[in-house]
GROMACS .gro file of C-alpha atoms in nm:
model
  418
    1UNK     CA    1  -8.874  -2.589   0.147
    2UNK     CA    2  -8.730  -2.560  -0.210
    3UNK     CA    3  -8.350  -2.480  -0.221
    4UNK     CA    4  -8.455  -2.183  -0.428
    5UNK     CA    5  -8.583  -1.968  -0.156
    6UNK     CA    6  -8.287  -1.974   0.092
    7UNK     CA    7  -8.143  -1.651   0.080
    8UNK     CA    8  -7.784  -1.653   0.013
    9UNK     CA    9  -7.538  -1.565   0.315
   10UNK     CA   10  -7.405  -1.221   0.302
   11UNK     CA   11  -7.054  -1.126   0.160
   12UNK     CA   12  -6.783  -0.962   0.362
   13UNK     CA   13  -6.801  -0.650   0.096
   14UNK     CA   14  -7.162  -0.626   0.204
   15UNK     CA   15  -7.109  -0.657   0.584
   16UNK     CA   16  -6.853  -0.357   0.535
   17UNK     CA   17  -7.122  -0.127   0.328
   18UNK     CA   18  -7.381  -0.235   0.597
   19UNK     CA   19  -7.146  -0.115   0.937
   20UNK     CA   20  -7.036   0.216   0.718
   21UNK     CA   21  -7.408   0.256   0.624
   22UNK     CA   22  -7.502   0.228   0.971
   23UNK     CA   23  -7.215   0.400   1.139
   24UNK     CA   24  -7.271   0.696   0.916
   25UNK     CA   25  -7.677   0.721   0.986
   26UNK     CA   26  -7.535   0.756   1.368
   27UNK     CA   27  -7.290   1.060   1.310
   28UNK     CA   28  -7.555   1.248   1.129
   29UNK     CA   29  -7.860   1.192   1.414
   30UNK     CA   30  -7.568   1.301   1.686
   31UNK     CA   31  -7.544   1.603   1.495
   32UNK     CA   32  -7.848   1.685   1.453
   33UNK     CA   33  -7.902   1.683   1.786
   34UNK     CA   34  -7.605   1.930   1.839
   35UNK     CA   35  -7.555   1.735   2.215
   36UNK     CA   36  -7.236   1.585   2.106
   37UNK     CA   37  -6.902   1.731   2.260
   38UNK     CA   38  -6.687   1.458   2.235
   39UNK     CA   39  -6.407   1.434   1.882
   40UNK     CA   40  -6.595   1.324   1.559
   41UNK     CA   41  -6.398   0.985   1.531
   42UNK     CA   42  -6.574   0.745   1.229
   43UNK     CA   43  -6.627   0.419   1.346
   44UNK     CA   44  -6.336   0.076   1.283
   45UNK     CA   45  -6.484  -0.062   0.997
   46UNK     CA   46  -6.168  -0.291   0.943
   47UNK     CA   47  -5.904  -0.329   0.778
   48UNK     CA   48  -6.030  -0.431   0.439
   49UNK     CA   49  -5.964  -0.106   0.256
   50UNK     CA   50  -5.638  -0.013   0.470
   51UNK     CA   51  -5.309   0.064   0.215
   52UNK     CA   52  -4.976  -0.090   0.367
   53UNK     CA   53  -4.747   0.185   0.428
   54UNK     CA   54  -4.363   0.158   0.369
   55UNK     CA   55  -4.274   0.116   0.788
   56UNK     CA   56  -4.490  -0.216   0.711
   57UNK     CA   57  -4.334  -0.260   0.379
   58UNK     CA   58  -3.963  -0.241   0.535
   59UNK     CA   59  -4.094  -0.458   0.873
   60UNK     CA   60  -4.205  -0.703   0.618
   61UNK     CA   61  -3.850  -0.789   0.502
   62UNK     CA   62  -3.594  -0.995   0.744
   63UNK     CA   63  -3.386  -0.804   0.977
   64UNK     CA   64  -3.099  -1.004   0.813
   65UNK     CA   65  -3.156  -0.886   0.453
   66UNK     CA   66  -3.244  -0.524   0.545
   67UNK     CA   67  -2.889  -0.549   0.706
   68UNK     CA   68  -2.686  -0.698   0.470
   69UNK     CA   69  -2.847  -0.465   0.174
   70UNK     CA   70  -2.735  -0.182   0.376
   71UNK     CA   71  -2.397  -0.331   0.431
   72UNK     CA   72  -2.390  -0.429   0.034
   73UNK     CA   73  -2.471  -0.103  -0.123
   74UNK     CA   74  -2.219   0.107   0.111
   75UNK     CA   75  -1.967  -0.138   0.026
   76UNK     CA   76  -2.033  -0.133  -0.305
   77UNK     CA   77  -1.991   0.297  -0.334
   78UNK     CA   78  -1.621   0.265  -0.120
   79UNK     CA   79  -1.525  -0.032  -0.381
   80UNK     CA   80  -1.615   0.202  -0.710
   81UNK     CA   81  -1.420   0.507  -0.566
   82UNK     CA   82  -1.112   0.249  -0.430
   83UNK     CA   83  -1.106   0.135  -0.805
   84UNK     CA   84  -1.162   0.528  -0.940
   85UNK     CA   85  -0.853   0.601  -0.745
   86UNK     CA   86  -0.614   0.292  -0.816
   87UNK     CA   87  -0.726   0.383  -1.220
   88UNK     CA   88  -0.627   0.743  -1.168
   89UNK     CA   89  -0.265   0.613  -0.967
   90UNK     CA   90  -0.191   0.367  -1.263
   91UNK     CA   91  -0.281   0.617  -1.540
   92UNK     CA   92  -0.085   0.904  -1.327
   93UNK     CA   93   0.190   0.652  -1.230
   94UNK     CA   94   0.490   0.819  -1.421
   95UNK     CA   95   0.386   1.181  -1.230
   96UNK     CA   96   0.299   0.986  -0.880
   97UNK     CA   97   0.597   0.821  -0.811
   98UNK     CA   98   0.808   1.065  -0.870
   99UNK     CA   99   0.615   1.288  -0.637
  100UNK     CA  100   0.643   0.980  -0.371
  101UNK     CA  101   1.019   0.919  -0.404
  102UNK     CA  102   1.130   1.285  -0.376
  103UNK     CA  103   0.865   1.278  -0.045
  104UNK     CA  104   1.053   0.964   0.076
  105UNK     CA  105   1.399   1.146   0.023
  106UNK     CA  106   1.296   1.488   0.160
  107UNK     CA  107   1.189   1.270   0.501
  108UNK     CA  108   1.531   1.114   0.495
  109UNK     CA  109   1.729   1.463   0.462
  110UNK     CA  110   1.529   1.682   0.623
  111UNK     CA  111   1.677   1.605   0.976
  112UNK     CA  112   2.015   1.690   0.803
  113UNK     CA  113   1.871   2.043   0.643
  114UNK     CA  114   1.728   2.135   1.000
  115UNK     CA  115   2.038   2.126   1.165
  116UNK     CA  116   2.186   2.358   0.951
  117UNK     CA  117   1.894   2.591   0.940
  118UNK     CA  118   1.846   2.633   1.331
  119UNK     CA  119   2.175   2.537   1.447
  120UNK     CA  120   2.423   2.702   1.187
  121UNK     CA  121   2.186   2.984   1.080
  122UNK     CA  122   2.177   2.898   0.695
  123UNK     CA  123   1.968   3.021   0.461
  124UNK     CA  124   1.703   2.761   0.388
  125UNK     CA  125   1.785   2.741   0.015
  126UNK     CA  126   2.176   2.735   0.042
  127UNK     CA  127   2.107   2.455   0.367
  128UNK     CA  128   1.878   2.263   0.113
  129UNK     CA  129   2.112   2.267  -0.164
  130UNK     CA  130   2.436   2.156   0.056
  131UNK     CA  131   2.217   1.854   0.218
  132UNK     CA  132   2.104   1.757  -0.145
  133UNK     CA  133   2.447   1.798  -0.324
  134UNK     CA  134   2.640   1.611  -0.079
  135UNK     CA  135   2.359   1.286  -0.093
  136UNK     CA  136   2.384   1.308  -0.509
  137UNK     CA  137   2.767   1.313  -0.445
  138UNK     CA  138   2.739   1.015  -0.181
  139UNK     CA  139   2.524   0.804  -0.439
  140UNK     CA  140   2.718   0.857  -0.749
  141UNK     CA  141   3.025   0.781  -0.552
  142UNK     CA  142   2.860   0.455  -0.383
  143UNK     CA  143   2.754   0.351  -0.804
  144UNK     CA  144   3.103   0.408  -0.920
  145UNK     CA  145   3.263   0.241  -0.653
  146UNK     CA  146   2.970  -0.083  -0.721
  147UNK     CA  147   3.092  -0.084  -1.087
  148UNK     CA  148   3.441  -0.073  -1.044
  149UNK     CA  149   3.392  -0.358  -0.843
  150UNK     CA  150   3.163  -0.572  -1.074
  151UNK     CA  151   3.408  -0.478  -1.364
  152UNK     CA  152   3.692  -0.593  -1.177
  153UNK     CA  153   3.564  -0.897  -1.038
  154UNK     CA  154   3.345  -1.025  -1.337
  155UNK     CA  155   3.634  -1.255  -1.517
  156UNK     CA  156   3.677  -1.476  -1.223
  157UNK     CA  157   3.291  -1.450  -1.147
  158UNK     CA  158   3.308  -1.585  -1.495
  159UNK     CA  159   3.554  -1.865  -1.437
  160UNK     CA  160   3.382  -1.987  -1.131
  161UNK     CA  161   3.056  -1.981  -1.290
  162UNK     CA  162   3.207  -2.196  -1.597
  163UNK     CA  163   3.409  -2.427  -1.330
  164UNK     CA  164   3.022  -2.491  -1.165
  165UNK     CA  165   2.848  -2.575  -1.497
  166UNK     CA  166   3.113  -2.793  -1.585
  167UNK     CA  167   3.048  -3.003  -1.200
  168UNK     CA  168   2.720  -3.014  -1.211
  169UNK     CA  169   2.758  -3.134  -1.584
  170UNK     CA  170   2.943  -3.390  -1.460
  171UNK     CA  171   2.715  -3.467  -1.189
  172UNK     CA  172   2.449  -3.521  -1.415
  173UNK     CA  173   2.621  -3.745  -1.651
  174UNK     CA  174   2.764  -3.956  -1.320
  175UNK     CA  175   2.493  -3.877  -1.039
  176UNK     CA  176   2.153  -4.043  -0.998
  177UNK     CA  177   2.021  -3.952  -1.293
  178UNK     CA  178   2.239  -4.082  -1.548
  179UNK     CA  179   2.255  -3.851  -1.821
  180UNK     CA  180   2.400  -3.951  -2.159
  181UNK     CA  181   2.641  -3.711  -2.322
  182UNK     CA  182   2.426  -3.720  -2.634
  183UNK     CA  183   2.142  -3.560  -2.371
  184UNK     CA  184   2.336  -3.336  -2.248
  185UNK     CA  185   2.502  -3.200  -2.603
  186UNK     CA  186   2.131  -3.204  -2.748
  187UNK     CA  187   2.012  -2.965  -2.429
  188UNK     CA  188   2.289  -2.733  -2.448
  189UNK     CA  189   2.256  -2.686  -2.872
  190UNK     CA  190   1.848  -2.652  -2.792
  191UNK     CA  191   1.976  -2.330  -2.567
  192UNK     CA  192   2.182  -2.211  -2.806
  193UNK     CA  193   1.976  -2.248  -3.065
  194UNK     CA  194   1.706  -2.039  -2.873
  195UNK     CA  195   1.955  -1.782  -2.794
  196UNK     CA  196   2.009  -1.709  -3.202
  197UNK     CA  197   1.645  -1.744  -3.289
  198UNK     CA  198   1.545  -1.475  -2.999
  199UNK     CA  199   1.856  -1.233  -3.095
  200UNK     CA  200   1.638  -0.998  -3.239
  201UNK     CA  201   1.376  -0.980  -2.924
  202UNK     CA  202   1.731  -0.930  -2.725
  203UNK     CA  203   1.859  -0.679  -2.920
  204UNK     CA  204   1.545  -0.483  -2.936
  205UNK     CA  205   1.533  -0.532  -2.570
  206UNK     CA  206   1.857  -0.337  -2.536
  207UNK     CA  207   1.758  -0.081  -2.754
  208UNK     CA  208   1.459  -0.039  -2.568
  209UNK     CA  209   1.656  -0.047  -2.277
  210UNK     CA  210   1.940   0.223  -2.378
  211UNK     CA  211   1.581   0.409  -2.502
  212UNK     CA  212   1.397   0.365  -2.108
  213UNK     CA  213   1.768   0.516  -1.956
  214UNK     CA  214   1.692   0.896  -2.071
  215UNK     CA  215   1.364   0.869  -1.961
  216UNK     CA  216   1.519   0.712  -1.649
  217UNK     CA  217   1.759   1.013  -1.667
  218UNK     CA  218   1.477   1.299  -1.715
  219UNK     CA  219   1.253   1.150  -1.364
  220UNK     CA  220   1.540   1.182  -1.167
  221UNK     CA  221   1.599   1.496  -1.242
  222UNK     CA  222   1.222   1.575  -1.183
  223UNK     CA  223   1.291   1.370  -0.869
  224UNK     CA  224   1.616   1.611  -0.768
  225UNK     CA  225   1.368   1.942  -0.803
  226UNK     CA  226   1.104   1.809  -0.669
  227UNK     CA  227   1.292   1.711  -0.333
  228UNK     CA  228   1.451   2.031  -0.340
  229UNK     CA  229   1.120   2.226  -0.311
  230UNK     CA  230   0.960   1.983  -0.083
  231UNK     CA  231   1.300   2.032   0.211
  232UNK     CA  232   1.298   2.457   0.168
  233UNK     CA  233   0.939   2.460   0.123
  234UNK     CA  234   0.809   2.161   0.253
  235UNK     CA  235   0.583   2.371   0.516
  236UNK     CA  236   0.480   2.639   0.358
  237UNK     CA  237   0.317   2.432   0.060
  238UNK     CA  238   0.113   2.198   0.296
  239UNK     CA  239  -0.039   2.507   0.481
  240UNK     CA  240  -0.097   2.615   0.097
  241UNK     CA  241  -0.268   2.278   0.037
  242UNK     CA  242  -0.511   2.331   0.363
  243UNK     CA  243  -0.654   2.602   0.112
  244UNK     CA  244  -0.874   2.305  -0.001
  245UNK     CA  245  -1.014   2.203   0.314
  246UNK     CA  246  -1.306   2.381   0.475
  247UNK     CA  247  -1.230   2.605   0.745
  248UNK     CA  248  -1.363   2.385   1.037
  249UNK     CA  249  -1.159   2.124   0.914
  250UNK     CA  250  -0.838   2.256   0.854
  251UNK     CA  251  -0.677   2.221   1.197
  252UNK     CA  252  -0.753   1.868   1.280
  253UNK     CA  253  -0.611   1.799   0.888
  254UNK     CA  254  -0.308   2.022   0.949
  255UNK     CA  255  -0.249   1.849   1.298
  256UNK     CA  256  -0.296   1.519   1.122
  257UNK     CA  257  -0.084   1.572   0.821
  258UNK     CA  258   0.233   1.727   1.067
  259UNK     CA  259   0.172   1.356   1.266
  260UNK     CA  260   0.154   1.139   0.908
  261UNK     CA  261   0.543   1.355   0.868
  262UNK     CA  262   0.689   1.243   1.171
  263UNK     CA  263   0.580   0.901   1.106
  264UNK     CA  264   0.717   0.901   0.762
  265UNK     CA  265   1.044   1.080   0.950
  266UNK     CA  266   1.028   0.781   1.186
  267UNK     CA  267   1.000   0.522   0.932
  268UNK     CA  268   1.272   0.620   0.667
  269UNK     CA  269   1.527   0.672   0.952
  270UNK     CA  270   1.410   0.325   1.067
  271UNK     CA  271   1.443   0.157   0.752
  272UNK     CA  272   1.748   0.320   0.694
  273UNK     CA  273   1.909   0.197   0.999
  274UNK     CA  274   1.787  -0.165   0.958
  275UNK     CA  275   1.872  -0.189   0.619
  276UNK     CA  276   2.262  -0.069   0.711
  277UNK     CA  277   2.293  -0.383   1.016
  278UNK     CA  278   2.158  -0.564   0.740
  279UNK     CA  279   2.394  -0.506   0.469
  280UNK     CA  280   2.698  -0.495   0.768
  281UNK     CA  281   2.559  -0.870   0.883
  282UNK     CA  282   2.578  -0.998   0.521
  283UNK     CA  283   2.844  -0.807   0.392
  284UNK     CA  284   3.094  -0.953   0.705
  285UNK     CA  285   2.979  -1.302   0.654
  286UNK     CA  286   3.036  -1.282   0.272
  287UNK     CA  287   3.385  -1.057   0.331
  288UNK     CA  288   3.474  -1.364   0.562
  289UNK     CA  289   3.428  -1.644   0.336
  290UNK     CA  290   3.585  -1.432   0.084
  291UNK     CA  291   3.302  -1.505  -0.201
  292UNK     CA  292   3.327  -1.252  -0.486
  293UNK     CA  293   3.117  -0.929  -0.526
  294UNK     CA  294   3.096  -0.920  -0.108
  295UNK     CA  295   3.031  -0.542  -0.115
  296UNK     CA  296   2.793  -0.525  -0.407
  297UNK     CA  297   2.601  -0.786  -0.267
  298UNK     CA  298   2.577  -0.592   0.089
  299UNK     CA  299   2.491  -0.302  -0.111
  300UNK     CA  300   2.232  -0.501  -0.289
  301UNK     CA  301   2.125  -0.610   0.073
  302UNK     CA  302   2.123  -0.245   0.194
  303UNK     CA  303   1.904  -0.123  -0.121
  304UNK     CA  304   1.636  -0.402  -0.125
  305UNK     CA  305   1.588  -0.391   0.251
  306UNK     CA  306   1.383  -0.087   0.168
  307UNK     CA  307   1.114  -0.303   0.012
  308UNK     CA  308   0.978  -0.519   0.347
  309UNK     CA  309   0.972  -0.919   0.283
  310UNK     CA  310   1.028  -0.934  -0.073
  311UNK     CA  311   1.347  -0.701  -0.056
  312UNK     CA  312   1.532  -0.895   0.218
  313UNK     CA  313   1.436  -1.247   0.076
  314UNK     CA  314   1.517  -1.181  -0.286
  315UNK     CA  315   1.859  -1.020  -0.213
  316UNK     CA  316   2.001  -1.305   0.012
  317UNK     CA  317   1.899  -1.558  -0.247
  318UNK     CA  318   2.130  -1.346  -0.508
  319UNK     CA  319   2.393  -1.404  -0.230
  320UNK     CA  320   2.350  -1.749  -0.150
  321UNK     CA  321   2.351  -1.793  -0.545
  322UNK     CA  322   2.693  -1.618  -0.600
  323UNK     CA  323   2.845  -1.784  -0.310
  324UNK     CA  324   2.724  -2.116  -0.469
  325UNK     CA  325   2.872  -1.981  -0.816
  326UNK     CA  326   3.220  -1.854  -0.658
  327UNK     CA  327   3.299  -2.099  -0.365
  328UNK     CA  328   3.104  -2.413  -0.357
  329UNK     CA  329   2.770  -2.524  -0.168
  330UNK     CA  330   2.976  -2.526   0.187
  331UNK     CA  331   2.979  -2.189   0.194
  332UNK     CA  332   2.653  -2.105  -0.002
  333UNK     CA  333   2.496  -2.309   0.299
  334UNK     CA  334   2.670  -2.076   0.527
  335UNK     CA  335   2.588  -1.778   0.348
  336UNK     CA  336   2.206  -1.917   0.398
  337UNK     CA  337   2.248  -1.963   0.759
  338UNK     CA  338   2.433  -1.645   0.819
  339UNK     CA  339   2.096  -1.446   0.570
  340UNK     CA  340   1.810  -1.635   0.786
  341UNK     CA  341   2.038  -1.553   1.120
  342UNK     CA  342   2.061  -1.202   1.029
  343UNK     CA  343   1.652  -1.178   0.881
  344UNK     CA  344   1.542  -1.346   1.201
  345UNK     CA  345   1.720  -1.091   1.421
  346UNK     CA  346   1.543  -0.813   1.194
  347UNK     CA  347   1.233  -0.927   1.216
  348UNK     CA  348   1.261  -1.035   1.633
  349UNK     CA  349   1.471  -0.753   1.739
  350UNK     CA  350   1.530  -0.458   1.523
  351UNK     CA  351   1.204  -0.381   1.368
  352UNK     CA  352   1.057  -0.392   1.713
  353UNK     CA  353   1.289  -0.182   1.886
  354UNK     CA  354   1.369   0.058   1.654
  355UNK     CA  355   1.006   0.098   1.441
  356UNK     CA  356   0.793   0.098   1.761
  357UNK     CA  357   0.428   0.074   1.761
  358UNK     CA  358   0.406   0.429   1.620
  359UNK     CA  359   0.480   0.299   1.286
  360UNK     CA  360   0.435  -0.053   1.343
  361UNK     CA  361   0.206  -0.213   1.076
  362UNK     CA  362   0.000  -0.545   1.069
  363UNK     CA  363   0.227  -0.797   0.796
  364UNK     CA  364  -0.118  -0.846   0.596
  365UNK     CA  365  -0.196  -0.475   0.518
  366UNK     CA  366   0.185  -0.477   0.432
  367UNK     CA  367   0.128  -0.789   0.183
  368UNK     CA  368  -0.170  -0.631   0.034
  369UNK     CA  369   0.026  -0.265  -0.002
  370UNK     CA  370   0.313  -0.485  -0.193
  371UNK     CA  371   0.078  -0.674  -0.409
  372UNK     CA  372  -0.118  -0.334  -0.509
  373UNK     CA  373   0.221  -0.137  -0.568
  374UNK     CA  374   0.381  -0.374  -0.775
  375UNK     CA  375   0.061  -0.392  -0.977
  376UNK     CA  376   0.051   0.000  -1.021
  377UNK     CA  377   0.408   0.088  -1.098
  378UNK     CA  378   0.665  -0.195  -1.040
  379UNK     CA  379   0.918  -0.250  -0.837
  380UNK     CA  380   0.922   0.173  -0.750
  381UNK     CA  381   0.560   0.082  -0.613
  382UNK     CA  382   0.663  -0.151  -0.352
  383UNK     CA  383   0.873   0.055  -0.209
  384UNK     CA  384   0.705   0.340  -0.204
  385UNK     CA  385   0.350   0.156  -0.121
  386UNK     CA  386   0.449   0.046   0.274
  387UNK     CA  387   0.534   0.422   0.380
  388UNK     CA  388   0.223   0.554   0.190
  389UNK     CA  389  -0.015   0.320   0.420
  390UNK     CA  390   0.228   0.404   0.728
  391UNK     CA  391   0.140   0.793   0.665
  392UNK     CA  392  -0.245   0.734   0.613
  393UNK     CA  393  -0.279   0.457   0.908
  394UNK     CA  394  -0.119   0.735   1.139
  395UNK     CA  395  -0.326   1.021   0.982
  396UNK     CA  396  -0.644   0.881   1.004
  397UNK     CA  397  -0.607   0.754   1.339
  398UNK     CA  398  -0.552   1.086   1.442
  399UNK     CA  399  -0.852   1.234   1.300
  400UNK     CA  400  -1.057   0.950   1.391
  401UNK     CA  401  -0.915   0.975   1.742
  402UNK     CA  402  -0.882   1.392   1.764
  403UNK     CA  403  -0.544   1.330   1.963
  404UNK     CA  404  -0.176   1.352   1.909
  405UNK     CA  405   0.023   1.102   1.788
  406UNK     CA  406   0.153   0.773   2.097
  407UNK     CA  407   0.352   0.910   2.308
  408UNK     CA  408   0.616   0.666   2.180
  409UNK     CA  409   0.625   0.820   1.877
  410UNK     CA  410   0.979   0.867   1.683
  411UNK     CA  411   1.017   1.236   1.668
  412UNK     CA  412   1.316   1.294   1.457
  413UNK     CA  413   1.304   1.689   1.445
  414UNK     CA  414   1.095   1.949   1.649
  415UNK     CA  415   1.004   2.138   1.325
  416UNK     CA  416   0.884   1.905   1.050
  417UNK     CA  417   0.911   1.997   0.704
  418UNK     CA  418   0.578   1.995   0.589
   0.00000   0.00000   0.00000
């Protein structure tokens, strides 16, 4: 039989056509008949023609990547706004910090302005203005008292300092290494000779310097009003701000801001007490040993302490450095034993005790709150950044939890400011 006459074998498009030809022809006799009762369902003809709908589409793709695109995307929308915000501080950085000082100082005097409000019956204003006075008073005292001091003690800083170079010039012209006096002449002209060749940057820096001091001058007195309003009307304008807020929310926000105030409250009066057995642990071992400067440097102690790990670390290398300066490395190494004796017992003991858990916060988010203040404004931004995440941790744990703050909780005054 030729090859010619074998009919080819059907396709699968013409098996289809055939079964919807033939399913069809059966519908229409069953309705002509008019004996059917049951639901006109159209016979499975396959799935040839069938579209994929998006369930399938989205079943298609790995559990794993569906997950991590949903992950990525709602990452990437809280990493824009983070950096929207962090723009906005840096740009707004001369009003913000400011506004965060003056909220740091109205924490630490509003116990003070309480007392005379409920318990001596002051007027709020004439209560505000005492507290505020008398801590301007305090602090200009405590800087001319610093000054005299530095002025006073400078010329035998001075003559200790030159007594030191002159050892360990002579240490390096007899020590191990062996200096020649030819090395040592050609180092000390090559300093000079930088010092005349950079007097202009210096003396432009000082210019720019005495320029920086009124604008110093003009944000602490923005820093002065701004703490007076926030201790006689520290209330009244948050319930002011919950204007913002929708209705339903305003409650769990006000309850939430009033428990981010203690904990600020909490963790000034903390500081401040940690920072003064600091400075008193210091100051005694550098009073002791008699090194020069001993109460600026506790005072130095006492300031920085405000600034967690940097503050602490940087100020009792400035003491271990003067003691070297003023009395020899014998009592520089006890000035470093006496600064990791006294850090250790902070860290161990104090913070612990007197912080608590209410206020407590892990030492990373601290790094990372140091590292994105100093970017943002400085050396003002560390030390306001640690109390800014100490408000929001307790704030949004209290929204997030809908409960008042731990019951160990410093509460420094029964009415809070805000």
């Amino acid at each position: 039989m030729p090859t010619s006459d074998i009919a080819p074998p059907p396709t699968s498009e013409a098996l289809a056509e055939a079964r919807w030809q033939a399913g069809l022809r059966s519908v229409q006799q069953r309705l002509r008949a008019g004996r059917d009762r049951t639901p006109l369902v159209l016979p499975d003809f396959g799935d040839q023609h069938e579209e994929e709908t998006p369930a399938d589409a989205d079943q298609a793709v790995p559990y794993w990547l569906r997950l991590a695109g949903a992950w990525g995307w709602r990452f990437l929308v809280l990493a824009a706004v983070g950096w929207v915000l962090l723009s906005l501080a840096a740009r707004l950085a001369q009003v913000l910090v400011p506004l965060a000082i003056a909220l740091l100082l109205a924490a630490l005097l509003s116990p003070a302005v309480q007392v005379l409000r409920h318990r001596l019956r002051l007027p709020a204003s004439l209560a505000t203005a005492l507290v505020l006075f008398g801590g301007v008073l305090g602090a200009v005292g405590l800087v001319t008292l610093l000054v005299t001091q530095l002025i006073d003690g400078t010329p035998e800083l001075s003559e200790n300092a030159s007594a030191g170079l002159q050892q360990i010039r002579e240490w390096l012209r007899t020590g191990p290494l062996h200096l020649s006096t030819h090395q040592l002449d050609t180092a000390v002209d090559a300093g000079a000779a930088w010092v005349r060749d950079n007097r202009q940057n210096l003396t432009s820096g000082l210019f720019a310097t005495a320029g920086a001091s009124f604008q110093i001058l003009v944000t602490a007195m923005l820093i002065l009003v701004v703490t007076f309003f926030f201790l006689r009307d520290g209330r009244r304008l948050w319930h002011l701000a919950m204007i913002a807020v929708p209705r339903r929310a305003r409650r769990p926000v006000l309850e939430a801001g009033n428990a981010g105030w203690l904990t600020l409250v909490a963790y000034v009066r903390a500081t401040v007490i940690v920072a003064f057995i600091d400075a008193l642990g210091i100051g005694l071992a550098l009073v002791l040993l008699r090194v020069e400067f001993a109460f600026v440097l506790a005072a130095l102690v006492f300031l920085a302490s405000f600034i967690p790990i940097l503050g602490a670390t940087v100020s009792g290398a400035v003491a271990v450095l003067v003691a070297l300066v003023d009395q020899g490395p014998v009592t520089a190494v006890i000035v470093l034993a006496a600064v990791i004796l006294v850090q250790q017992l902070e860290g161990h003991v104090l913070q612990p005790l007197i912080m608590g858990r209410a206020v407590s916060i892990h030492p990373l988010a601290v790094i990372v709150a140091l590292a994105a203040g100093v970017a943002i404004a400085g050396i003002v931004g560390a030390l306001v950044a640690v109390p800014i995440v100490a408000v929001l941790n307790t704030a949004l744990r209290h929204l997030m939890q809908g409960r008042q703050p731990a019951p160990d909780a410093v509460v420094v005054s029964a009415d809070p400011t805000p």
